[in-house]
PDB file of N, CA and C in Angstrom:
ATOM      1  N   MET A 385       0.907  -1.212   0.170  1.00 75.00           N
ATOM      2  CA  MET A 385       0.106   0.159   0.045  1.00 75.00           C
ATOM      3  C   MET A 385       0.837   1.374  -0.016  1.00 75.00           C
ATOM      4  N   ILE A 386       1.940   1.296   0.728  1.00 83.00           N
ATOM      5  CA  ILE A 386       2.784   2.360   0.745  1.00 83.00           C
ATOM      6  C   ILE A 386       3.427   2.719  -0.530  1.00 83.00           C
ATOM      7  N   ILE A 387       3.806   1.441  -1.173  1.00 87.00           N
ATOM      8  CA  ILE A 387       4.409   1.647  -2.659  1.00 87.00           C
ATOM      9  C   ILE A 387       3.429   2.429  -3.615  1.00 87.00           C
ATOM     10  N   PHE A 388       2.148   1.758  -3.290  1.00 84.00           N
ATOM     11  CA  PHE A 388       1.045   2.506  -4.366  1.00 84.00           C
ATOM     12  C   PHE A 388       0.963   3.985  -4.014  1.00 84.00           C
ATOM     13  N   ASP A 389       1.014   4.519  -2.895  1.00 82.00           N
ATOM     14  CA  ASP A 389       0.957   5.912  -2.579  1.00 82.00           C
ATOM     15  C   ASP A 389       2.144   6.495  -2.946  1.00 82.00           C
ATOM     16  N   LEU A 390       3.344   6.008  -2.897  1.00 84.00           N
ATOM     17  CA  LEU A 390       4.468   6.577  -3.414  1.00 84.00           C
ATOM     18  C   LEU A 390       4.387   6.914  -5.136  1.00 84.00           C
ATOM     19  N   VAL A 391       3.685   5.759  -5.801  1.00 85.00           N
ATOM     20  CA  VAL A 391       3.867   5.813  -7.047  1.00 85.00           C
ATOM     21  C   VAL A 391       2.715   6.974  -7.428  1.00 85.00           C
ATOM     22  N   ILE A 392       1.654   6.986  -6.919  1.00 84.00           N
ATOM     23  CA  ILE A 392       0.642   7.992  -7.151  1.00 84.00           C
ATOM     24  C   ILE A 392       1.391   9.390  -6.764  1.00 84.00           C
ATOM     25  N   ASP A 393       1.994   9.640  -5.634  1.00 83.00           N
ATOM     26  CA  ASP A 393       2.659  10.861  -5.395  1.00 83.00           C
ATOM     27  C   ASP A 393       3.867  11.223  -6.332  1.00 83.00           C
ATOM     28  N   LEU A 394       4.546  10.292  -6.797  1.00 82.00           N
ATOM     29  CA  LEU A 394       5.460  10.564  -7.791  1.00 82.00           C
ATOM     30  C   LEU A 394       4.778  10.856  -9.183  1.00 82.00           C
ATOM     31  N   PHE A 395       3.796  10.127  -9.580  1.00 79.00           N
ATOM     32  CA  PHE A 395       2.994  10.618 -10.853  1.00 79.00           C
ATOM     33  C   PHE A 395       2.546  12.079 -10.747  1.00 79.00           C
ATOM     34  N   PHE A 396       1.997  12.324  -9.764  1.00 75.00           N
ATOM     35  CA  PHE A 396       1.268  13.567  -9.469  1.00 75.00           C
ATOM     36  C   PHE A 396       2.295  14.766  -9.608  1.00 75.00           C
ATOM     37  N   THR A 397       3.370  14.542  -8.834  1.00 77.00           N
ATOM     38  CA  THR A 397       4.726  15.646  -8.695  1.00 77.00           C
ATOM     39  C   THR A 397       5.204  15.734 -10.174  1.00 77.00           C
ATOM     40  N   LEU A 398       5.404  14.567 -11.035  1.00 74.00           N
ATOM     41  CA  LEU A 398       5.813  14.684 -12.182  1.00 74.00           C
ATOM     42  C   LEU A 398       4.845  15.589 -13.228  1.00 74.00           C
ATOM     43  N   TYR A 399       3.582  15.103 -13.148  1.00 72.00           N
ATOM     44  CA  TYR A 399       2.461  15.893 -13.843  1.00 72.00           C
ATOM     45  C   TYR A 399       2.557  17.483 -13.653  1.00 72.00           C
ATOM     46  N   THR A 400       2.714  17.758 -12.418  1.00 67.00           N
ATOM     47  CA  THR A 400       2.597  19.186 -12.068  1.00 67.00           C
ATOM     48  C   THR A 400       3.929  19.904 -12.362  1.00 67.00           C
ATOM     49  N   SER A 401       5.045  19.147 -12.128  1.00 68.00           N
ATOM     50  CA  SER A 401       6.319  19.765 -12.369  1.00 68.00           C
ATOM     51  C   SER A 401       6.401  19.841 -13.899  1.00 68.00           C
ATOM     52  N   LEU A 402       5.961  19.265 -14.773  1.00 68.00           N
ATOM     53  CA  LEU A 402       5.990  19.628 -16.203  1.00 68.00           C
ATOM     54  C   LEU A 402       5.272  20.585 -16.732  1.00 68.00           C
ATOM     55  N   GLY A 403       4.072  20.950 -15.607  1.00 61.00           N
ATOM     56  CA  GLY A 403       3.337  22.010 -16.018  1.00 61.00           C
ATOM     57  C   GLY A 403       1.992  21.746 -16.615  1.00 61.00           C
ATOM     58  N   PHE A 404       1.529  20.456 -16.733  1.00 67.00           N
ATOM     59  CA  PHE A 404       0.513  20.015 -17.336  1.00 67.00           C
ATOM     60  C   PHE A 404      -0.761  20.504 -16.693  1.00 67.00           C
ATOM     61  N   GLY A 405      -0.635  20.564 -15.166  1.00 68.00           N
ATOM     62  CA  GLY A 405      -1.769  20.928 -14.472  1.00 68.00           C
ATOM     63  C   GLY A 405      -1.970  22.325 -14.031  1.00 68.00           C
ATOM     64  N   THR A 406      -1.070  23.178 -14.436  1.00 81.00           N
ATOM     65  CA  THR A 406      -0.939  24.549 -13.951  1.00 81.00           C
ATOM     66  C   THR A 406      -2.017  25.358 -14.887  1.00 81.00           C
ATOM     67  N   LYS A 407      -2.361  26.617 -14.346  1.00 88.00           N
ATOM     68  CA  LYS A 407      -3.486  27.478 -14.805  1.00 88.00           C
ATOM     69  C   LYS A 407      -2.638  28.014 -16.011  1.00 88.00           C
ATOM     70  N   GLU A 408      -1.460  28.217 -16.245  1.00 89.00           N
ATOM     71  CA  GLU A 408      -0.646  28.836 -17.356  1.00 89.00           C
ATOM     72  C   GLU A 408      -0.813  27.853 -18.529  1.00 89.00           C
ATOM     73  N   TYR A 409      -0.706  26.537 -18.113  1.00 87.00           N
ATOM     74  CA  TYR A 409      -0.772  25.644 -19.377  1.00 87.00           C
ATOM     75  C   TYR A 409      -2.186  25.534 -19.772  1.00 87.00           C
ATOM     76  N   LYS A 410      -3.160  25.629 -18.964  1.00 90.00           N
ATOM     77  CA  LYS A 410      -4.511  25.565 -19.510  1.00 90.00           C
ATOM     78  C   LYS A 410      -4.786  26.901 -20.296  1.00 90.00           C
ATOM     79  N   ILE A 411      -4.396  27.901 -19.787  1.00 93.00           N
ATOM     80  CA  ILE A 411      -4.558  29.236 -20.589  1.00 93.00           C
ATOM     81  C   ILE A 411      -3.978  29.176 -21.826  1.00 93.00           C
ATOM     82  N   GLN A 412      -2.862  28.692 -22.041  1.00 93.00           N
ATOM     83  CA  GLN A 412      -2.087  28.639 -23.224  1.00 93.00           C
ATOM     84  C   GLN A 412      -2.793  27.402 -24.338  1.00 93.00           C
ATOM     85  N   THR A 413      -3.208  26.563 -23.489  1.00 93.00           N
ATOM     86  CA  THR A 413      -3.956  25.497 -24.420  1.00 93.00           C
ATOM     87  C   THR A 413      -5.252  26.114 -25.088  1.00 93.00           C
ATOM     88  N   LYS A 414      -6.112  26.651 -24.220  1.00 94.00           N
ATOM     89  CA  LYS A 414      -7.272  27.442 -24.674  1.00 94.00           C
ATOM     90  C   LYS A 414      -6.990  28.472 -25.703  1.00 94.00           C
ATOM     91  N   MET A 415      -6.057  29.098 -25.556  1.00 95.00           N
ATOM     92  CA  MET A 415      -5.835  30.344 -26.389  1.00 95.00           C
ATOM     93  C   MET A 415      -5.112  29.797 -27.828  1.00 95.00           C
ATOM     94  N   GLU A 416      -4.573  28.531 -27.674  1.00 95.00           N
ATOM     95  CA  GLU A 416      -4.049  28.078 -29.051  1.00 95.00           C
ATOM     96  C   GLU A 416      -5.298  27.416 -29.715  1.00 95.00           C
ATOM     97  N   LYS A 417      -6.285  27.067 -28.998  1.00 95.00           N
ATOM     98  CA  LYS A 417      -7.476  26.318 -29.702  1.00 95.00           C
ATOM     99  C   LYS A 417      -8.353  27.421 -30.129  1.00 95.00           C
ATOM    100  N   LEU A 418      -8.404  28.581 -29.664  1.00 95.00           N
ATOM    101  CA  LEU A 418      -9.190  29.815 -29.976  1.00 95.00           C
ATOM    102  C   LEU A 418      -8.429  30.395 -31.308  1.00 95.00           C
ATOM    103  N   GLY A 419      -7.004  30.295 -30.995  1.00 94.00           N
ATOM    104  CA  GLY A 419      -6.298  30.842 -32.316  1.00 94.00           C
ATOM    105  C   GLY A 419      -6.510  30.354 -33.649  1.00 94.00           C
ATOM    106  N   GLU A 420      -6.919  29.068 -33.495  1.00 95.00           N
ATOM    107  CA  GLU A 420      -7.225  28.214 -34.731  1.00 95.00           C
ATOM    108  C   GLU A 420      -8.272  29.063 -35.723  1.00 95.00           C
ATOM    109  N   GLU A 421      -9.237  29.654 -34.965  1.00 94.00           N
ATOM    110  CA  GLU A 421     -10.543  30.249 -35.537  1.00 94.00           C
ATOM    111  C   GLU A 421     -10.079  31.714 -35.597  1.00 94.00           C
ATOM    112  N   TYR A 422      -9.401  32.329 -34.708  1.00 94.00           N
ATOM    113  CA  TYR A 422      -9.142  33.701 -34.409  1.00 94.00           C
ATOM    114  C   TYR A 422      -7.677  33.760 -34.319  1.00 94.00           C
ATOM    115  N   PRO A 423      -7.007  33.786 -35.487  1.00 94.00           N
ATOM    116  CA  PRO A 423      -5.186  33.975 -35.341  1.00 94.00           C
ATOM    117  C   PRO A 423      -4.989  35.225 -34.759  1.00 94.00           C
ATOM    118  N   ASN A 424      -5.630  36.202 -34.723  1.00 93.00           N
ATOM    119  CA  ASN A 424      -4.944  37.537 -34.048  1.00 93.00           C
ATOM    120  C   ASN A 424      -5.157  37.384 -32.352  1.00 93.00           C
ATOM    121  N   MET A 425      -6.035  36.450 -32.032  1.00 93.00           N
ATOM    122  CA  MET A 425      -5.993  36.257 -30.536  1.00 93.00           C
ATOM    123  C   MET A 425      -4.865  35.446 -29.999  1.00 93.00           C
ATOM    124  N   LEU A 426      -4.394  34.607 -30.850  1.00 93.00           N
ATOM    125  CA  LEU A 426      -3.345  33.920 -30.463  1.00 93.00           C
ATOM    126  C   LEU A 426      -1.962  34.637 -30.489  1.00 93.00           C
ATOM    127  N   GLN A 427      -1.882  35.603 -31.584  1.00 94.00           N
ATOM    128  CA  GLN A 427      -0.801  36.505 -31.562  1.00 94.00           C
ATOM    129  C   GLN A 427      -0.805  37.618 -30.316  1.00 94.00           C
ATOM    130  N   CYS A 428      -1.955  37.991 -30.189  1.00 93.00           N
ATOM    131  CA  CYS A 428      -2.224  38.935 -28.911  1.00 93.00           C
ATOM    132  C   CYS A 428      -1.864  38.108 -27.644  1.00 93.00           C
ATOM    133  N   TYR A 429      -2.309  36.766 -27.464  1.00 94.00           N
ATOM    134  CA  TYR A 429      -1.647  36.227 -26.229  1.00 94.00           C
ATOM    135  C   TYR A 429      -0.210  35.891 -26.323  1.00 94.00           C
ATOM    136  N   GLN A 430       0.244  35.682 -27.280  1.00 94.00           N
ATOM    137  CA  GLN A 430       1.745  35.491 -27.271  1.00 94.00           C
ATOM    138  C   GLN A 430       2.682  36.805 -26.982  1.00 94.00           C
ATOM    139  N   HIS A 431       2.014  37.808 -27.452  1.00 93.00           N
ATOM    140  CA  HIS A 431       2.719  39.295 -26.932  1.00 93.00           C
ATOM    141  C   HIS A 431       2.394  39.775 -25.678  1.00 93.00           C
ATOM    142  N   ASN A 432       1.257  39.146 -25.014  1.00 93.00           N
ATOM    143  CA  ASN A 432       0.854  39.535 -23.730  1.00 93.00           C
ATOM    144  C   ASN A 432       0.714  38.448 -22.775  1.00 93.00           C
ATOM    145  N   GLN A 433       1.471  37.223 -22.777  1.00 93.00           N
ATOM    146  CA  GLN A 433       1.407  36.190 -22.173  1.00 93.00           C
ATOM    147  C   GLN A 433       1.149  36.239 -20.642  1.00 93.00           C
ATOM    148  N   ARG A 434       2.109  37.251 -20.244  1.00 94.00           N
ATOM    149  CA  ARG A 434       2.383  37.387 -18.756  1.00 94.00           C
ATOM    150  C   ARG A 434       0.909  38.017 -18.182  1.00 94.00           C
ATOM    151  N   ILE A 435       0.430  38.953 -18.945  1.00 93.00           N
ATOM    152  CA  ILE A 435      -0.799  39.746 -18.595  1.00 93.00           C
ATOM    153  C   ILE A 435      -1.903  38.770 -18.433  1.00 93.00           C
ATOM    154  N   PHE A 436      -2.108  37.842 -19.542  1.00 93.00           N
ATOM    155  CA  PHE A 436      -3.280  36.711 -19.664  1.00 93.00           C
ATOM    156  C   PHE A 436      -3.093  35.847 -18.266  1.00 93.00           C
ATOM    157  N   GLU A 437      -1.844  35.495 -17.862  1.00 89.00           N
ATOM    158  CA  GLU A 437      -1.624  34.645 -16.809  1.00 89.00           C
ATOM    159  C   GLU A 437      -1.644  35.252 -15.467  1.00 89.00           C
ATOM    160  N   THR A 438      -1.267  36.565 -15.246  1.00 91.00           N
ATOM    161  CA  THR A 438      -1.363  37.261 -13.840  1.00 91.00           C
ATOM    162  C   THR A 438      -2.703  37.885 -13.478  1.00 91.00           C
ATOM    163  N   ASP A 439      -3.222  38.478 -14.457  1.00 92.00           N
ATOM    164  CA  ASP A 439      -4.271  39.097 -14.519  1.00 92.00           C
ATOM    165  C   ASP A 439      -5.484  38.203 -14.089  1.00 92.00           C
ATOM    166  N   ASP A 440      -6.006  38.163 -12.889  1.00 92.00           N
ATOM    167  CA  ASP A 440      -7.066  37.092 -12.453  1.00 92.00           C
ATOM    168  C   ASP A 440      -8.373  37.224 -13.117  1.00 92.00           C
ATOM    169  N   ASN A 441      -8.827  38.514 -13.582  1.00 93.00           N
ATOM    170  CA  ASN A 441     -10.121  38.562 -14.176  1.00 93.00           C
ATOM    171  C   ASN A 441     -10.000  38.125 -15.468  1.00 93.00           C
ATOM    172  N   LEU A 442      -8.904  38.204 -16.138  1.00 93.00           N
ATOM    173  CA  LEU A 442      -8.665  37.890 -17.791  1.00 93.00           C
ATOM    174  C   LEU A 442      -8.416  36.292 -17.603  1.00 93.00           C
ATOM    175  N   ALA A 443      -7.712  35.993 -16.640  1.00 94.00           N
ATOM    176  CA  ALA A 443      -7.241  34.407 -16.693  1.00 94.00           C
ATOM    177  C   ALA A 443      -8.815  33.713 -16.531  1.00 94.00           C
ATOM    178  N   GLU A 444      -9.449  34.286 -15.388  1.00 94.00           N
ATOM    179  CA  GLU A 444     -10.807  33.524 -15.287  1.00 94.00           C
ATOM    180  C   GLU A 444     -11.629  33.495 -16.319  1.00 94.00           C
ATOM    181  N   LEU A 445     -11.827  34.473 -17.191  1.00 93.00           N
ATOM    182  CA  LEU A 445     -12.553  34.711 -18.450  1.00 93.00           C
ATOM    183  C   LEU A 445     -12.016  33.368 -19.447  1.00 93.00           C
ATOM    184  N   VAL A 446     -10.766  33.537 -19.517  1.00 94.00           N
ATOM    185  CA  VAL A 446     -10.291  32.484 -20.714  1.00 94.00           C
ATOM    186  C   VAL A 446     -10.503  30.944 -19.844  1.00 94.00           C
ATOM    187  N   LEU A 447     -10.120  30.835 -18.591  1.00 93.00           N
ATOM    188  CA  LEU A 447     -10.494  29.453 -18.247  1.00 93.00           C
ATOM    189  C   LEU A 447     -11.824  29.106 -18.201  1.00 93.00           C
ATOM    190  N   SER A 448     -12.499  29.763 -18.055  1.00 94.00           N
ATOM    191  CA  SER A 448     -14.179  29.514 -18.046  1.00 94.00           C
ATOM    192  C   SER A 448     -14.709  29.346 -19.423  1.00 94.00           C
ATOM    193  N   LEU A 449     -14.033  29.699 -20.498  1.00 93.00           N
ATOM    194  CA  LEU A 449     -14.316  29.879 -21.782  1.00 93.00           C
ATOM    195  C   LEU A 449     -14.837  28.285 -22.324  1.00 93.00           C
ATOM    196  N   ASN A 450     -15.971  28.246 -22.852  1.00 93.00           N
ATOM    197  CA  ASN A 450     -16.441  26.943 -23.514  1.00 93.00           C
ATOM    198  C   ASN A 450     -16.259  27.179 -24.974  1.00 93.00           C
ATOM    199  N   LEU A 451     -15.217  26.203 -25.441  1.00 92.00           N
ATOM    200  CA  LEU A 451     -14.656  26.434 -26.810  1.00 92.00           C
ATOM    201  C   LEU A 451     -15.796  25.794 -27.960  1.00 92.00           C
ATOM    202  N   LYS A 452     -16.767  25.361 -27.300  1.00 93.00           N
ATOM    203  CA  LYS A 452     -17.734  24.670 -28.274  1.00 93.00           C
ATOM    204  C   LYS A 452     -18.912  25.689 -28.515  1.00 93.00           C
ATOM    205  N   SER A 453     -18.903  26.824 -27.714  1.00 93.00           N
ATOM    206  CA  SER A 453     -19.955  27.828 -27.712  1.00 93.00           C
ATOM    207  C   SER A 453     -19.596  28.941 -28.408  1.00 93.00           C
ATOM    208  N   GLU A 454     -20.058  29.126 -29.722  1.00 94.00           N
ATOM    209  CA  GLU A 454     -19.806  30.228 -30.783  1.00 94.00           C
ATOM    210  C   GLU A 454     -20.006  31.660 -29.925  1.00 94.00           C
ATOM    211  N   VAL A 455     -21.049  31.599 -29.236  1.00 95.00           N
ATOM    212  CA  VAL A 455     -21.272  32.881 -28.541  1.00 95.00           C
ATOM    213  C   VAL A 455     -20.266  33.392 -27.574  1.00 95.00           C
ATOM    214  N   GLU A 456     -19.771  32.376 -26.687  1.00 94.00           N
ATOM    215  CA  GLU A 456     -18.917  32.701 -25.788  1.00 94.00           C
ATOM    216  C   GLU A 456     -17.397  32.992 -26.480  1.00 94.00           C
ATOM    217  N   LYS A 457     -17.252  32.264 -27.457  1.00 95.00           N
ATOM    218  CA  LYS A 457     -15.944  32.613 -28.194  1.00 95.00           C
ATOM    219  C   LYS A 457     -15.962  34.097 -28.706  1.00 95.00           C
ATOM    220  N   LYS A 458     -16.902  34.460 -29.255  1.00 95.00           N
ATOM    221  CA  LYS A 458     -17.093  35.930 -29.815  1.00 95.00           C
ATOM    222  C   LYS A 458     -16.989  36.798 -28.668  1.00 95.00           C
ATOM    223  N   LYS A 459     -17.748  36.626 -27.517  1.00 95.00           N
ATOM    224  CA  LYS A 459     -17.725  37.684 -26.511  1.00 95.00           C
ATOM    225  C   LYS A 459     -16.420  37.720 -25.843  1.00 95.00           C
ATOM    226  N   LEU A 460     -15.310  36.452 -25.770  1.00 94.00           N
ATOM    227  CA  LEU A 460     -14.341  36.694 -25.286  1.00 94.00           C
ATOM    228  C   LEU A 460     -13.404  37.311 -26.166  1.00 94.00           C
ATOM    229  N   VAL A 461     -13.462  37.231 -27.475  1.00 95.00           N
ATOM    230  CA  VAL A 461     -12.775  37.884 -28.467  1.00 95.00           C
ATOM    231  C   VAL A 461     -12.919  39.394 -28.392  1.00 95.00           C
ATOM    232  N   SER A 462     -14.346  39.712 -28.288  1.00 94.00           N
ATOM    233  CA  SER A 462     -14.559  41.281 -28.181  1.00 94.00           C
ATOM    234  C   SER A 462     -14.059  41.942 -26.999  1.00 94.00           C
ATOM    235  N   LEU A 463     -14.027  41.076 -25.932  1.00 92.00           N
ATOM    236  CA  LEU A 463     -13.431  41.596 -24.481  1.00 92.00           C
ATOM    237  C   LEU A 463     -11.947  41.847 -24.708  1.00 92.00           C
ATOM    238  N   ILE A 464     -11.416  40.941 -25.339  1.00 93.00           N
ATOM    239  CA  ILE A 464      -9.908  40.917 -25.425  1.00 93.00           C
ATOM    240  C   ILE A 464      -9.525  42.078 -26.483  1.00 93.00           C
ATOM    241  N   ASN A 465     -10.196  42.285 -27.493  1.00 92.00           N
ATOM    242  CA  ASN A 465     -10.026  43.433 -28.437  1.00 92.00           C
ATOM    243  C   ASN A 465     -10.243  44.605 -27.737  1.00 92.00           C
ATOM    244  N   GLN A 466     -11.050  44.717 -26.861  1.00 92.00           N
ATOM    245  CA  GLN A 466     -11.316  46.065 -26.161  1.00 92.00           C
ATOM    246  C   GLN A 466     -10.031  46.380 -25.292  1.00 92.00           C
ATOM    247  N   ARG A 467      -9.645  45.235 -24.724  1.00 89.00           N
ATOM    248  CA  ARG A 467      -8.276  45.532 -23.692  1.00 89.00           C
ATOM    249  C   ARG A 467      -7.102  45.694 -24.510  1.00 89.00           C
ATOM    250  N   PHE A 468      -6.916  44.925 -25.647  1.00 88.00           N
ATOM    251  CA  PHE A 468      -5.658  45.008 -26.396  1.00 88.00           C
ATOM    252  C   PHE A 468      -6.230  45.571 -27.712  1.00 88.00           C
ATOM    253  N   LYS A 469      -6.312  46.822 -27.945  1.00 82.00           N
ATOM    254  CA  LYS A 469      -6.644  47.302 -29.309  1.00 82.00           C
ATOM    255  C   LYS A 469      -5.665  47.330 -30.399  1.00 82.00           C
ATOM    256  N   ASP A 470      -4.495  47.045 -30.087  1.00 60.00           N
ATOM    257  CA  ASP A 470      -3.441  46.770 -31.227  1.00 60.00           C
ATOM    258  C   ASP A 470      -3.546  45.634 -32.050  1.00 60.00           C
ATOM    259  N   TYR A 471      -4.412  44.634 -31.473  1.00 54.00           N
ATOM    260  CA  TYR A 471      -4.391  43.317 -32.160  1.00 54.00           C
ATOM    261  C   TYR A 471      -5.850  43.181 -32.895  1.00 54.00           C
ATOM    262  N   THR A 472      -6.610  44.208 -33.208  1.00 47.00           N
ATOM    263  CA  THR A 472      -8.036  43.869 -33.589  1.00 47.00           C
ATOM    264  C   THR A 472      -7.814  43.943 -35.306  1.00 47.00           C
TER     265      THR A 472
END
């Protein structure tokens, strides 16, 4: 049983140390998927990555985005365009 716990702990540590379970990785993944349909959003994210990851409000908007909903995607794109007018 102790070995099983150690294996689970090792797996979890490896998973998070590689960055897969982090907020930053999730934001990057969502923005890359959004960038397939809206390339300017991916460019905006790449130039302002630190802001996307440190601004709690913006990060929460991206993390809560339902990529299957066209309405939600358009709403997020509109909000990002308002915030970063250089990338519209």
